[in-house]
PDB file of C-alpha atoms in Angstrom:
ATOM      1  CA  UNK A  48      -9.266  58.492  25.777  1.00 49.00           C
ATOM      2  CA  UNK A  49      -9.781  58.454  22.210  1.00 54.00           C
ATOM      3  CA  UNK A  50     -11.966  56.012  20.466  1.00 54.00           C
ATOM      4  CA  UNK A  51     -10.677  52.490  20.063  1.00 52.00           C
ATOM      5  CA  UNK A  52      -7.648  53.475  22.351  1.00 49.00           C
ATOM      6  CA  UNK A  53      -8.659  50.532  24.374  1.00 49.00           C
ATOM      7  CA  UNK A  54      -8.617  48.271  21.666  1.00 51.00           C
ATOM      8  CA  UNK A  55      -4.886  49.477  21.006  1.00 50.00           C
ATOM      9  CA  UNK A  56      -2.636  46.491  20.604  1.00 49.00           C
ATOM     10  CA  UNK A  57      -5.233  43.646  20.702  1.00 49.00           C
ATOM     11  CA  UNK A  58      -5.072  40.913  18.055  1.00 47.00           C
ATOM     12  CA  UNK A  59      -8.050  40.774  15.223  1.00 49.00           C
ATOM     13  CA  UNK A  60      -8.361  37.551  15.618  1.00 45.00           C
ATOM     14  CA  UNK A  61     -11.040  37.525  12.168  1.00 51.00           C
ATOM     15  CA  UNK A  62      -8.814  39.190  10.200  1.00 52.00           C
ATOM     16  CA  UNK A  63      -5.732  36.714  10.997  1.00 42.00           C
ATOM     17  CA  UNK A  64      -4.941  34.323   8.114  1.00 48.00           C
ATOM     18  CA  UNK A  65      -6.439  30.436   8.538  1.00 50.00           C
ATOM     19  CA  UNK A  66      -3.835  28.203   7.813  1.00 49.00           C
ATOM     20  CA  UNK A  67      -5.238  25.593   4.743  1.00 54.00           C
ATOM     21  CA  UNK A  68      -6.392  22.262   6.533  1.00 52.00           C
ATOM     22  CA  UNK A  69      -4.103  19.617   5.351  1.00 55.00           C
ATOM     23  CA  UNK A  70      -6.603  17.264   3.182  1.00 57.00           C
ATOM     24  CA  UNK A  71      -7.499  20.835   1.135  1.00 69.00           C
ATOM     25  CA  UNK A  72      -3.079  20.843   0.390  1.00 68.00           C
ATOM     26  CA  UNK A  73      -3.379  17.166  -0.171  1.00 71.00           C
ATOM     27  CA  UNK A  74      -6.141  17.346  -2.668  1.00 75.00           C
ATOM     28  CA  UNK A  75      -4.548  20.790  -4.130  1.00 74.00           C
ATOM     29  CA  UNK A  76      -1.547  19.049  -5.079  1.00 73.00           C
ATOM     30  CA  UNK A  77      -3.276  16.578  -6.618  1.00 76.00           C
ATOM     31  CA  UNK A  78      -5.243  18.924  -8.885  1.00 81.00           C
ATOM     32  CA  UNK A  79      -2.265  20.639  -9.748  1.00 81.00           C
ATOM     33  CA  UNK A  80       0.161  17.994 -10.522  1.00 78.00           C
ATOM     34  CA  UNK A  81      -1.902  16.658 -14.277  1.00 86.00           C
ATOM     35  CA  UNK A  82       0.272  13.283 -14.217  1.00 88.00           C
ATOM     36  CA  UNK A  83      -0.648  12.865 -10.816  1.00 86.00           C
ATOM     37  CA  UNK A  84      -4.411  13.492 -11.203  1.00 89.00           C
ATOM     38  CA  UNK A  85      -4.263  11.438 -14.311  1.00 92.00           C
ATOM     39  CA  UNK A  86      -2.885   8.175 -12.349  1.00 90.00           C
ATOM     40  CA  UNK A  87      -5.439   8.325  -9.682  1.00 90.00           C
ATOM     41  CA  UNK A  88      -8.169   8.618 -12.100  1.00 93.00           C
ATOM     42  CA  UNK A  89      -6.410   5.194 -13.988  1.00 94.00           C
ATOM     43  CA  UNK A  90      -5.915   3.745 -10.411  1.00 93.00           C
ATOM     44  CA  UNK A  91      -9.341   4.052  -9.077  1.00 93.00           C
ATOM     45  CA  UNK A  92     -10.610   2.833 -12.367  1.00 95.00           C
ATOM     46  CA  UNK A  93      -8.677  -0.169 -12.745  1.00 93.00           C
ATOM     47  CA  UNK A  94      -8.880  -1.030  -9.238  1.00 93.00           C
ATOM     48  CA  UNK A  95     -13.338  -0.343  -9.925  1.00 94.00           C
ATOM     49  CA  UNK A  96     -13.372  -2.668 -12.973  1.00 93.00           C
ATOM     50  CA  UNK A  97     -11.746  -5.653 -10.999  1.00 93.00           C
ATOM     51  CA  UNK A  98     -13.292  -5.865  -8.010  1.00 92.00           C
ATOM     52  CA  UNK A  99     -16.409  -5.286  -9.676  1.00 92.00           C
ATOM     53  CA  UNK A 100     -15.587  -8.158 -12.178  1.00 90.00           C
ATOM     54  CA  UNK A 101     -14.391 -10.467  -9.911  1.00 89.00           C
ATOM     55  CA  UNK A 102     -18.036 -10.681  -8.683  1.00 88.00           C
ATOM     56  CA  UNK A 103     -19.490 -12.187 -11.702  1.00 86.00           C
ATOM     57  CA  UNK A 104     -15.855 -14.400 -12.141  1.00 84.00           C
ATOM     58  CA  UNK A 105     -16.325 -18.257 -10.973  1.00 82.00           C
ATOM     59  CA  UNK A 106     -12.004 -18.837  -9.602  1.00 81.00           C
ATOM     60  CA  UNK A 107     -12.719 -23.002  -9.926  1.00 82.00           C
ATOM     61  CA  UNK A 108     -13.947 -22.958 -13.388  1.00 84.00           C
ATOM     62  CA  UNK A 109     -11.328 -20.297 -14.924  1.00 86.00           C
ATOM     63  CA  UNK A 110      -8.561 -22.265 -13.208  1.00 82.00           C
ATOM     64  CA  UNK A 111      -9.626 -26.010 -14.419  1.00 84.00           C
ATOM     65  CA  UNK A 112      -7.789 -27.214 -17.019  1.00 85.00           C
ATOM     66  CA  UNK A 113      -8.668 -27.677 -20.431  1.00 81.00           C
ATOM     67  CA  UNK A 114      -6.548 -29.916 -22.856  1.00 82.00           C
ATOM     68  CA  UNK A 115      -8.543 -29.138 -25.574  1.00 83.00           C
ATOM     69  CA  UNK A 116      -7.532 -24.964 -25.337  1.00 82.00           C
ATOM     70  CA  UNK A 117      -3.612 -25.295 -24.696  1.00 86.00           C
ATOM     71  CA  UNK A 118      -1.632 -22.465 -25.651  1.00 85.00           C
ATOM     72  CA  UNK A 119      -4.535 -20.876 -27.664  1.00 86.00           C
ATOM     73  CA  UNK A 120      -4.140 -17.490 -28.858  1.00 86.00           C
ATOM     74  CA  UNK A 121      -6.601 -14.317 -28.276  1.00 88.00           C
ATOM     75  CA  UNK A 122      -9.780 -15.065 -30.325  1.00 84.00           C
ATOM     76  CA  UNK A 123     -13.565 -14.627 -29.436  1.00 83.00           C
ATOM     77  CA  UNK A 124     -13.782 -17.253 -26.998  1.00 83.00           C
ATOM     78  CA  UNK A 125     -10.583 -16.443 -25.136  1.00 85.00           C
ATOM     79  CA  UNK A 126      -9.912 -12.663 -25.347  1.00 86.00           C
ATOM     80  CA  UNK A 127      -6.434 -12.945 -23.786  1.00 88.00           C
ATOM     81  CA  UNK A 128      -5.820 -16.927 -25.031  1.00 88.00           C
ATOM     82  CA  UNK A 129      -5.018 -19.476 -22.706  1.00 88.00           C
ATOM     83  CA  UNK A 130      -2.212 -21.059 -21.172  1.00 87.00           C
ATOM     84  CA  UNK A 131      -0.522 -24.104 -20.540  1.00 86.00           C
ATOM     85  CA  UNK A 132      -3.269 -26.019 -19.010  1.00 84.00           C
ATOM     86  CA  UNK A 133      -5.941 -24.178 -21.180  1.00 85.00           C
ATOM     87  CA  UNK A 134      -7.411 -21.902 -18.679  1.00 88.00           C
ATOM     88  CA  UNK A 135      -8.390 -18.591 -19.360  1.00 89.00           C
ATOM     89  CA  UNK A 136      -5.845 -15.565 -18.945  1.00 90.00           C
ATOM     90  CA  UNK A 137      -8.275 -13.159 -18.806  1.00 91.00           C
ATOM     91  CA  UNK A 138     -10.098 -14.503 -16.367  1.00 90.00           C
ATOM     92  CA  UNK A 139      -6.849 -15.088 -14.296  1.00 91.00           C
ATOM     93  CA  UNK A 140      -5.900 -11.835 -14.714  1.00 92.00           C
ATOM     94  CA  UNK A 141      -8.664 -10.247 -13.230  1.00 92.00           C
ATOM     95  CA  UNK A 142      -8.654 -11.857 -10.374  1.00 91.00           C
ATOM     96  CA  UNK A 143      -5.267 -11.642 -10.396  1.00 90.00           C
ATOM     97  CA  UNK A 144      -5.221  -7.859  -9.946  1.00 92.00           C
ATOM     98  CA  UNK A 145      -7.756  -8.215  -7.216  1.00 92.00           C
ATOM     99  CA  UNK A 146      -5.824 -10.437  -5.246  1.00 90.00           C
ATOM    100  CA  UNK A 147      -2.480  -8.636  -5.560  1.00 90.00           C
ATOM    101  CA  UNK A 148      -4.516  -5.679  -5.189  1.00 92.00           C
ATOM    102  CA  UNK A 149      -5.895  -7.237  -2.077  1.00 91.00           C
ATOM    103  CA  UNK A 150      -2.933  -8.115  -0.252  1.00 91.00           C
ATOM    104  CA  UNK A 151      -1.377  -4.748  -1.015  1.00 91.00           C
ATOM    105  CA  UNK A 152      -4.246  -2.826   0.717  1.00 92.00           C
ATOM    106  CA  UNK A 153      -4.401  -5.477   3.175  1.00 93.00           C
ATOM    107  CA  UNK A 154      -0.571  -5.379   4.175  1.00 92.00           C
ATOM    108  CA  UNK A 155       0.009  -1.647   3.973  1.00 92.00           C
ATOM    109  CA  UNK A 156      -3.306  -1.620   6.433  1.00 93.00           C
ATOM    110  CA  UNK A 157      -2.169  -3.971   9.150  1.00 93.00           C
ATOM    111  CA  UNK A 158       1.829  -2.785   8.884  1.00 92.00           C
ATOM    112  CA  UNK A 159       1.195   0.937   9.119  1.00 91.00           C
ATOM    113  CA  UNK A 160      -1.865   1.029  11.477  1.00 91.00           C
ATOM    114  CA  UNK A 161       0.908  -1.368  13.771  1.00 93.00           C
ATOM    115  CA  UNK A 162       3.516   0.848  12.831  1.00 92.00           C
ATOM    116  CA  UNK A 163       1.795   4.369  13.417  1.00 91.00           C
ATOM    117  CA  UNK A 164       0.561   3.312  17.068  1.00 90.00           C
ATOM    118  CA  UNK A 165       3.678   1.887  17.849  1.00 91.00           C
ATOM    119  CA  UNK A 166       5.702   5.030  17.068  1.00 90.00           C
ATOM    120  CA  UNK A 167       3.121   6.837  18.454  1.00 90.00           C
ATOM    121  CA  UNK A 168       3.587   5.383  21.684  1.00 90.00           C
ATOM    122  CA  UNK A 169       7.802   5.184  21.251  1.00 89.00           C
ATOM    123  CA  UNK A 170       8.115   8.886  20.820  1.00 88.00           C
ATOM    124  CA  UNK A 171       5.479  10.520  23.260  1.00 86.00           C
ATOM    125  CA  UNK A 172       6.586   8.157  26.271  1.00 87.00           C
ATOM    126  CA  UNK A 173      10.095   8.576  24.877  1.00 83.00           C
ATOM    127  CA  UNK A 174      12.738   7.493  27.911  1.00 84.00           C
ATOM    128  CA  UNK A 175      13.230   4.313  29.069  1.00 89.00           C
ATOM    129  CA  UNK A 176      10.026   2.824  27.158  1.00 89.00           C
ATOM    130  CA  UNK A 177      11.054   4.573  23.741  1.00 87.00           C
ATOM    131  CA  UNK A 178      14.911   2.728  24.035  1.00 91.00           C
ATOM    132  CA  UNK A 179      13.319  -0.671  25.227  1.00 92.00           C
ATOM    133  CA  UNK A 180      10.630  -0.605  21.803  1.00 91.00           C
ATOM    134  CA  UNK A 181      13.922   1.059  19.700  1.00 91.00           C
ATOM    135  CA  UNK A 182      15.958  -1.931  20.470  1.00 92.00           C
ATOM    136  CA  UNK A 183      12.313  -4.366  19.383  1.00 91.00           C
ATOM    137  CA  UNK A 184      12.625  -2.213  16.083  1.00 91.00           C
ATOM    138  CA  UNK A 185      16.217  -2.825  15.290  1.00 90.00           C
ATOM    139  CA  UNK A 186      15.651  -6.597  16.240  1.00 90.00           C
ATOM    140  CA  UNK A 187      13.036  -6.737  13.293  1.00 88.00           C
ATOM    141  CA  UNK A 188      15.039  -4.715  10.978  1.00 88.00           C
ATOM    142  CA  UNK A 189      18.483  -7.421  10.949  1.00 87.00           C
ATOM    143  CA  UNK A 190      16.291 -10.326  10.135  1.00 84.00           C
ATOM    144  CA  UNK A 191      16.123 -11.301   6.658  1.00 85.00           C
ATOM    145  CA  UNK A 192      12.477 -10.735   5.684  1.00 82.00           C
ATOM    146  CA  UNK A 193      12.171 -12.382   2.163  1.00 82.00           C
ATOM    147  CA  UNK A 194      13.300 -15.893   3.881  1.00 85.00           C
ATOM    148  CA  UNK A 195      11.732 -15.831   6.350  1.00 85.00           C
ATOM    149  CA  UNK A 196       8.413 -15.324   4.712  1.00 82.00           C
ATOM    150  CA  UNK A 197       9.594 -17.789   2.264  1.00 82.00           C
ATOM    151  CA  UNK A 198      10.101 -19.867   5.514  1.00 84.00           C
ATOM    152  CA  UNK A 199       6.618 -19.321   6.740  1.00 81.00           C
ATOM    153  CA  UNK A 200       4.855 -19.681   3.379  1.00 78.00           C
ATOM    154  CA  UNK A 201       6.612 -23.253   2.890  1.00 79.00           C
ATOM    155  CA  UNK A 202       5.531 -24.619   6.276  1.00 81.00           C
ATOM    156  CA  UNK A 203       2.227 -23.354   6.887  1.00 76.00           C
ATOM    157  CA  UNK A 204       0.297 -26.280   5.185  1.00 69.00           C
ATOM    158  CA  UNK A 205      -2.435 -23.774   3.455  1.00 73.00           C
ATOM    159  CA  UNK A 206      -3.440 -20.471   3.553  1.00 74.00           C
ATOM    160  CA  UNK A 207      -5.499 -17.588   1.983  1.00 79.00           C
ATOM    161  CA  UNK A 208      -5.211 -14.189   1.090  1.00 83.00           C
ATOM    162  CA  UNK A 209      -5.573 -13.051   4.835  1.00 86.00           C
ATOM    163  CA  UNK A 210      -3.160 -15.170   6.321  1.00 84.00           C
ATOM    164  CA  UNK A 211      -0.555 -14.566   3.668  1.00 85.00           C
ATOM    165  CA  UNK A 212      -1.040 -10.483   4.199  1.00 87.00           C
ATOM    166  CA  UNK A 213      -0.517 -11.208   7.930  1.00 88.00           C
ATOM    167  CA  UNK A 214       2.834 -12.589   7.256  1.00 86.00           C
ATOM    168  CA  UNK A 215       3.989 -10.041   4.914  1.00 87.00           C
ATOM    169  CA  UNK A 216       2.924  -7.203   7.403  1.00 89.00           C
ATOM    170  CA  UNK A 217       4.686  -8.880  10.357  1.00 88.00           C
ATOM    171  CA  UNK A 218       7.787  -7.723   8.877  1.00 88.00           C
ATOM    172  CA  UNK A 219       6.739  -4.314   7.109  1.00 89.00           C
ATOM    173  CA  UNK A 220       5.955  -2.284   9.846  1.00 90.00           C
ATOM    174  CA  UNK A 221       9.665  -0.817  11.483  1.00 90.00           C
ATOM    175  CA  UNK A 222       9.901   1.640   8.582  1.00 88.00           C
ATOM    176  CA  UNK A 223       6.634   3.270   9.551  1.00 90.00           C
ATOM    177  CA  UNK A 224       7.534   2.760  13.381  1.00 90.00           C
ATOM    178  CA  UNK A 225      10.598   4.612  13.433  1.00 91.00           C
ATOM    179  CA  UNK A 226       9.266   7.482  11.084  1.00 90.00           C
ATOM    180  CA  UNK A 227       5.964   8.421  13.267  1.00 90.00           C
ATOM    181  CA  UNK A 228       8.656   7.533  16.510  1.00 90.00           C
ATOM    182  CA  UNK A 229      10.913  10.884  15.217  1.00 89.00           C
ATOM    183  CA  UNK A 230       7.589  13.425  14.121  1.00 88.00           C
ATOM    184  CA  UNK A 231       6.233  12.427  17.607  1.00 87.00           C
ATOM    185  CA  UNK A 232       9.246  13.219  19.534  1.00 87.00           C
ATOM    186  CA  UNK A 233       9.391  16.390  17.406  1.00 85.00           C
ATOM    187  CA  UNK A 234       5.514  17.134  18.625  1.00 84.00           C
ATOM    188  CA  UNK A 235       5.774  15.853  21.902  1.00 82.00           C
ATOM    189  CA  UNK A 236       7.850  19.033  22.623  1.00 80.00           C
ATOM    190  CA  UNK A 237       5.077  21.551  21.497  1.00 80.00           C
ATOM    191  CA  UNK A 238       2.941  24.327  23.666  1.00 80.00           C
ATOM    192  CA  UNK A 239      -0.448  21.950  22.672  1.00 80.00           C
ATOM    193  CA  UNK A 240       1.114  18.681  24.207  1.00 81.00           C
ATOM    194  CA  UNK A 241       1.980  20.407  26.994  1.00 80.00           C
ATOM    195  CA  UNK A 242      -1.284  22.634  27.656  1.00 84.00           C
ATOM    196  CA  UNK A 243      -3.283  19.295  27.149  1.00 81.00           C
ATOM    197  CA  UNK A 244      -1.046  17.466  29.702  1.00 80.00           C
ATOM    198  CA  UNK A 245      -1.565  20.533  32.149  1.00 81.00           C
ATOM    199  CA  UNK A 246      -5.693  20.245  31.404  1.00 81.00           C
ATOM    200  CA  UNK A 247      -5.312  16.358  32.635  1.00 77.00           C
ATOM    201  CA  UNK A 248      -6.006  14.478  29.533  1.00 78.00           C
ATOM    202  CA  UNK A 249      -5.240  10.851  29.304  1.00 81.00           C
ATOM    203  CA  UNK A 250      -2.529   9.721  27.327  1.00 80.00           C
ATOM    204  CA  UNK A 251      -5.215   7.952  24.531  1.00 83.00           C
ATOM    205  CA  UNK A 252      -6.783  11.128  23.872  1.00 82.00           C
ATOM    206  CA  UNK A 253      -3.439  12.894  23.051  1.00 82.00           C
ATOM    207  CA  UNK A 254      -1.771  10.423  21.086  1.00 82.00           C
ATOM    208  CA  UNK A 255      -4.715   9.368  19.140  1.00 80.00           C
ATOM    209  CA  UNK A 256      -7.116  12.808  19.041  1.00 80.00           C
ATOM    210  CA  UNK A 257      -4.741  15.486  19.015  1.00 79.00           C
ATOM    211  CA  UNK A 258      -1.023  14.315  17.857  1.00 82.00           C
ATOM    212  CA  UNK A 259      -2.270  11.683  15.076  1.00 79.00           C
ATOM    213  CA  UNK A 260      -4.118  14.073  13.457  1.00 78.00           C
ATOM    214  CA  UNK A 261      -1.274  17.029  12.915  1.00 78.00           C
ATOM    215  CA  UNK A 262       1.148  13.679  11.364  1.00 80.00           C
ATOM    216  CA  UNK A 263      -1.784  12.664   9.198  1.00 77.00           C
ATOM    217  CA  UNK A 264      -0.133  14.186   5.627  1.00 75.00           C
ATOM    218  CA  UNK A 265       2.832  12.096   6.243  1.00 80.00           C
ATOM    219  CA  UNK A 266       1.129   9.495   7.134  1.00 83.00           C
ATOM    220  CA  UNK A 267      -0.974   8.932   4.016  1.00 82.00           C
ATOM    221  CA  UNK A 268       2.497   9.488   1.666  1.00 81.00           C
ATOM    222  CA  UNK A 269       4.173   6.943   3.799  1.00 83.00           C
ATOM    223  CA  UNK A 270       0.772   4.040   2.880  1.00 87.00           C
ATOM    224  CA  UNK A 271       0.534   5.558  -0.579  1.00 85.00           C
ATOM    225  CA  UNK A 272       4.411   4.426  -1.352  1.00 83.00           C
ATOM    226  CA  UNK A 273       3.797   1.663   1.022  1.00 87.00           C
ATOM    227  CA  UNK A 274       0.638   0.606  -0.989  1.00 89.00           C
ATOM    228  CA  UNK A 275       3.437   0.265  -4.440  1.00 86.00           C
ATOM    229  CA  UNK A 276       6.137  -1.722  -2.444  1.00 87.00           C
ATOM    230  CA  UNK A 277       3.794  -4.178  -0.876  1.00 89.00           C
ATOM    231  CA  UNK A 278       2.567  -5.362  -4.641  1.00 88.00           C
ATOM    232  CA  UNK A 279       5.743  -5.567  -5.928  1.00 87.00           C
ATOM    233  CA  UNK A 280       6.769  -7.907  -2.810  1.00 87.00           C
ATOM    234  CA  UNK A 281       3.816  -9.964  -3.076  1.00 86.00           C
ATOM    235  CA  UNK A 282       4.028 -10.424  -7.251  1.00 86.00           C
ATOM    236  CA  UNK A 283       8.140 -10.963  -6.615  1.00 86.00           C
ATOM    237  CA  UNK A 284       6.874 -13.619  -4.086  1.00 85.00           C
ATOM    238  CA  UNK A 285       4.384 -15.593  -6.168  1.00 85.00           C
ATOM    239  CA  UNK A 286       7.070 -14.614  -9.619  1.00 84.00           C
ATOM    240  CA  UNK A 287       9.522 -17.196  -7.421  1.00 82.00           C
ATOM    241  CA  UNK A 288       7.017 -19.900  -6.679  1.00 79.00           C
ATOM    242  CA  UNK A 289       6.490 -18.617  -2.607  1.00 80.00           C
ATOM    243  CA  UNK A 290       3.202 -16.618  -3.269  1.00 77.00           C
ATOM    244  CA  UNK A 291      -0.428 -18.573  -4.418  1.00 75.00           C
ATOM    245  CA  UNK A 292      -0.138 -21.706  -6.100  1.00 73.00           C
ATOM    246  CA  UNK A 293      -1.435 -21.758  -9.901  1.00 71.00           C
ATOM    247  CA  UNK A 294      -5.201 -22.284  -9.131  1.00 75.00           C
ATOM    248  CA  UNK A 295      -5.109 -19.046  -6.612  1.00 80.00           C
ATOM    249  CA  UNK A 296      -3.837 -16.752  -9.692  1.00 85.00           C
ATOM    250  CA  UNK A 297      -2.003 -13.525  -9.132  1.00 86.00           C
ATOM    251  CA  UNK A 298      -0.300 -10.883 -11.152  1.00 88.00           C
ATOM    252  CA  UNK A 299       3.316 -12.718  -9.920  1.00 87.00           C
ATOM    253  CA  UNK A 300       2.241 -16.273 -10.791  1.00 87.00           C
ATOM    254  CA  UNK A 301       1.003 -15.071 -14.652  1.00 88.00           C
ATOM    255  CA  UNK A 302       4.745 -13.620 -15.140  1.00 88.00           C
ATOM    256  CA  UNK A 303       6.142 -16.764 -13.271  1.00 86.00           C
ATOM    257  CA  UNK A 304       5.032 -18.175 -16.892  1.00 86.00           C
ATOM    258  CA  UNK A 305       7.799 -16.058 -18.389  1.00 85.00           C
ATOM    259  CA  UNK A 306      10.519 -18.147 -17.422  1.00 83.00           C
ATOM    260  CA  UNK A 307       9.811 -20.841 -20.232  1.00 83.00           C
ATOM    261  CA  UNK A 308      11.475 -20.345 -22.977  1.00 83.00           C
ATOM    262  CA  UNK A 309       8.947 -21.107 -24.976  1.00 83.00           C
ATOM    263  CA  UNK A 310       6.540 -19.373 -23.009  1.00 82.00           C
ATOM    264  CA  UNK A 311       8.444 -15.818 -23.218  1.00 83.00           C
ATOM    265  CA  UNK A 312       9.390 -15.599 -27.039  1.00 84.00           C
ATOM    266  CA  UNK A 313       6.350 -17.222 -28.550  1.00 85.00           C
ATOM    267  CA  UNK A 314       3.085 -16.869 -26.083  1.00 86.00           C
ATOM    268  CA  UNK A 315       3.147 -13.509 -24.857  1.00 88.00           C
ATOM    269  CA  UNK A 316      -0.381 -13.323 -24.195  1.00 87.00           C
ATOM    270  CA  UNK A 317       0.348 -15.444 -20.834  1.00 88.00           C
ATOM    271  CA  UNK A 318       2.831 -13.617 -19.563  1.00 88.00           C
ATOM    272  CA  UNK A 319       2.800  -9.680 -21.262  1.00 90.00           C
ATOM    273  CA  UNK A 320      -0.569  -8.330 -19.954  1.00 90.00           C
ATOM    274  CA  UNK A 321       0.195  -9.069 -16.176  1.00 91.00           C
ATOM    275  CA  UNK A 322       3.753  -7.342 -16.857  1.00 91.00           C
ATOM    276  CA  UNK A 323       1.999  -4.201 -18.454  1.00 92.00           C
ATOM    277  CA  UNK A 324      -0.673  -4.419 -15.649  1.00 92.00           C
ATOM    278  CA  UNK A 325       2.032  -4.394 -12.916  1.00 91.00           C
ATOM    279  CA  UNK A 326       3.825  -1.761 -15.022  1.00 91.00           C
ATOM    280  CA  UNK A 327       1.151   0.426 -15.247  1.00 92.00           C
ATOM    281  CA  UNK A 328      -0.073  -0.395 -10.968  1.00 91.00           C
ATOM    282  CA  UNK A 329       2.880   0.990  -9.688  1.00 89.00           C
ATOM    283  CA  UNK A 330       3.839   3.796 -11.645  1.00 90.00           C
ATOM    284  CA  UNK A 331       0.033   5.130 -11.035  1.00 91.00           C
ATOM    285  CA  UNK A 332       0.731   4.770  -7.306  1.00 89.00           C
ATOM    286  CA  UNK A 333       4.320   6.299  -7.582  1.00 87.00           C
ATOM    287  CA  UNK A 334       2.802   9.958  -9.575  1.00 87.00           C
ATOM    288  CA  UNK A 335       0.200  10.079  -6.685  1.00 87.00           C
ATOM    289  CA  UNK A 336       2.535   9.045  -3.983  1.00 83.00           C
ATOM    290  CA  UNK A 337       4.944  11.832  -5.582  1.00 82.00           C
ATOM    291  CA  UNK A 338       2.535  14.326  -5.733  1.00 82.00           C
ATOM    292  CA  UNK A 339       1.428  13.772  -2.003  1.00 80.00           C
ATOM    293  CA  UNK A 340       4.731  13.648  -0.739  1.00 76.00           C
ATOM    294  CA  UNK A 341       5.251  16.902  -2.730  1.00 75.00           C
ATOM    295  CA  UNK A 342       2.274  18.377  -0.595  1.00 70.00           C
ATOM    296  CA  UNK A 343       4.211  17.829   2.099  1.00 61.00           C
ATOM    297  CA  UNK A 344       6.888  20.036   1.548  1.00 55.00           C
ATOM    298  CA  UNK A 345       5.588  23.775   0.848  1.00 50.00           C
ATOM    299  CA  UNK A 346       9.024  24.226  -1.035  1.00 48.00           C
ATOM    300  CA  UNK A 347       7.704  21.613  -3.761  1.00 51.00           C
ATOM    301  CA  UNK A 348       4.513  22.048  -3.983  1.00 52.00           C
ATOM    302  CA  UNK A 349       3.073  23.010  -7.745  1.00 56.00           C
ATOM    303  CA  UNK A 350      -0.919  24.270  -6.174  1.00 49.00           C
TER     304      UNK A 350
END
């Protein structure tokens, strides 16, 4: 038999091609796409600078009122002027952005760790147990969310920055639900599923160490764009008077100041920087949520 006639036909298994792990296409795409890399740099900066402030920020003395600073315009003592009530801007702004910050990452936590699981569990079971959590998604979809958190917020007596992201999240996490519910059915059907079933592991270890892991990409775009939405909610909330009251400042009650007259065409200091810092919040989450979402279609992708 000639030399390496046995071998004939076998597979080189070190000379077949690794497939990229997904977090190396993630962070490829991100390094390719400039606008993209450019956001996440402003993002992480902005979102460094506040919480970091907020530490050194006292919330009861920048919200007590001052008649002797009303309406005062940027100077040395008040970088971003004051409003109404003479409190600082600047200070509310800052910890503004952390606590609209806050509640974003806070929300888009609780609604798509619920949501993930909860798909999770829909599509792999799939049957009888997929149609009877289905029909609990669909429920939750019909109701109208914005009153009924308006509902909540106006007859829960007080509440803080956790309970308020509990109530938002109640209602944000069918999107995320049925998305994971479809990939899983998808990967349910797959030779790994299968051969893991077949090898007797439990139902936890599939779901949660092997299937999770493969949906992870998507996963991350879905929070990313998540991340965006669940700000603008929360600063459309407080914009209408059903987020924080005035003393618990956030990015929607400094543009709530915009609707006086007054207020919008002759004191922009109150109202302008919150708009530009909202502006500039969700279009840096929108480039990286792009470029993510990008990395998860090899048609797209610029790396």
């Amino acid at each position: 038999m000639p030399p390496g006639a046995a071998d004939h036909g076998a597979i080189d298994h070190k000379n077949l091609p690794k497939s990229t792990p997904g977090w190396k296409v993630l962070v490829g795409e991100l390094i390719a796409d400039k606008l993209a890399l450019f956001s996440l740099i402003i993002f992480v900066l902005l979102t460094t600078y506040v919480f970091g402030l907020t530490l050194f920020l006292d919330r009861a003395e920048i919200v007590t009122v001052d008649l002797f600073a009303i309406n005062q315009p940027p100077d040395e003592t008040f970088r971003l002027g004051t409003d109404y009530g003479g409190r600082d801007i600047f200070g509310q702004l800052i910890i503004g952005t952390r606590n609209s910050l806050a509640i974003g990452f806070l929300v888009t936590l609780m609604s798509v760790g619920f949501g993930i699981a909860y798909g999770l569990v829909s599509g792999y079971f799939a049957g009888q147990i997929d149609n009877a959590l289905m029909r609990v998604v669909d429920f939750f979809i019909v109701l109208p969310f914005l009153m009924i958190v308006i509902v909540f917020v106006t007859i829960v007596p007080s509440y803080d920055i956790y309970t308020f992201s509990l109530i938002m999240a109640a209602f944000l996490w069918m999107g995320t639900a049925r998305m994971v519910r479809s990939l899983a059915l998808q990967e349910k059907e797959l030779d790994y599923i299968n051969a893991s079933r077949t090898l007797g592991s439990s139902h936890f270890k599939i779901l949660f160490t092997q299937m999770m892991p493969n949906l992870v990409g998507i996963i991350i775009v879905n929070s990313t764009l998540s991340l965006a939405a669940n700000i603008g909610i929360e600063s459309g909330l407080s914009f209408l008077g059903f987020g924080f009251p005035e003393d618990y400042p956030s990015l929607g009650t400094l543009m709530a100041y915009a609707t006086q007259t007054q207020t919008l065409q002759h004191r922009w200091w109150i109202w302008l920087p919150a708009a530009i810092m909202i502006l500039v919040l969700m279009l840096c989450v929108r480039n990286i949520g792009e470029a993510l979402r990008r990395a998860g279609d090899a048609r797209q992708r610029q790396a």
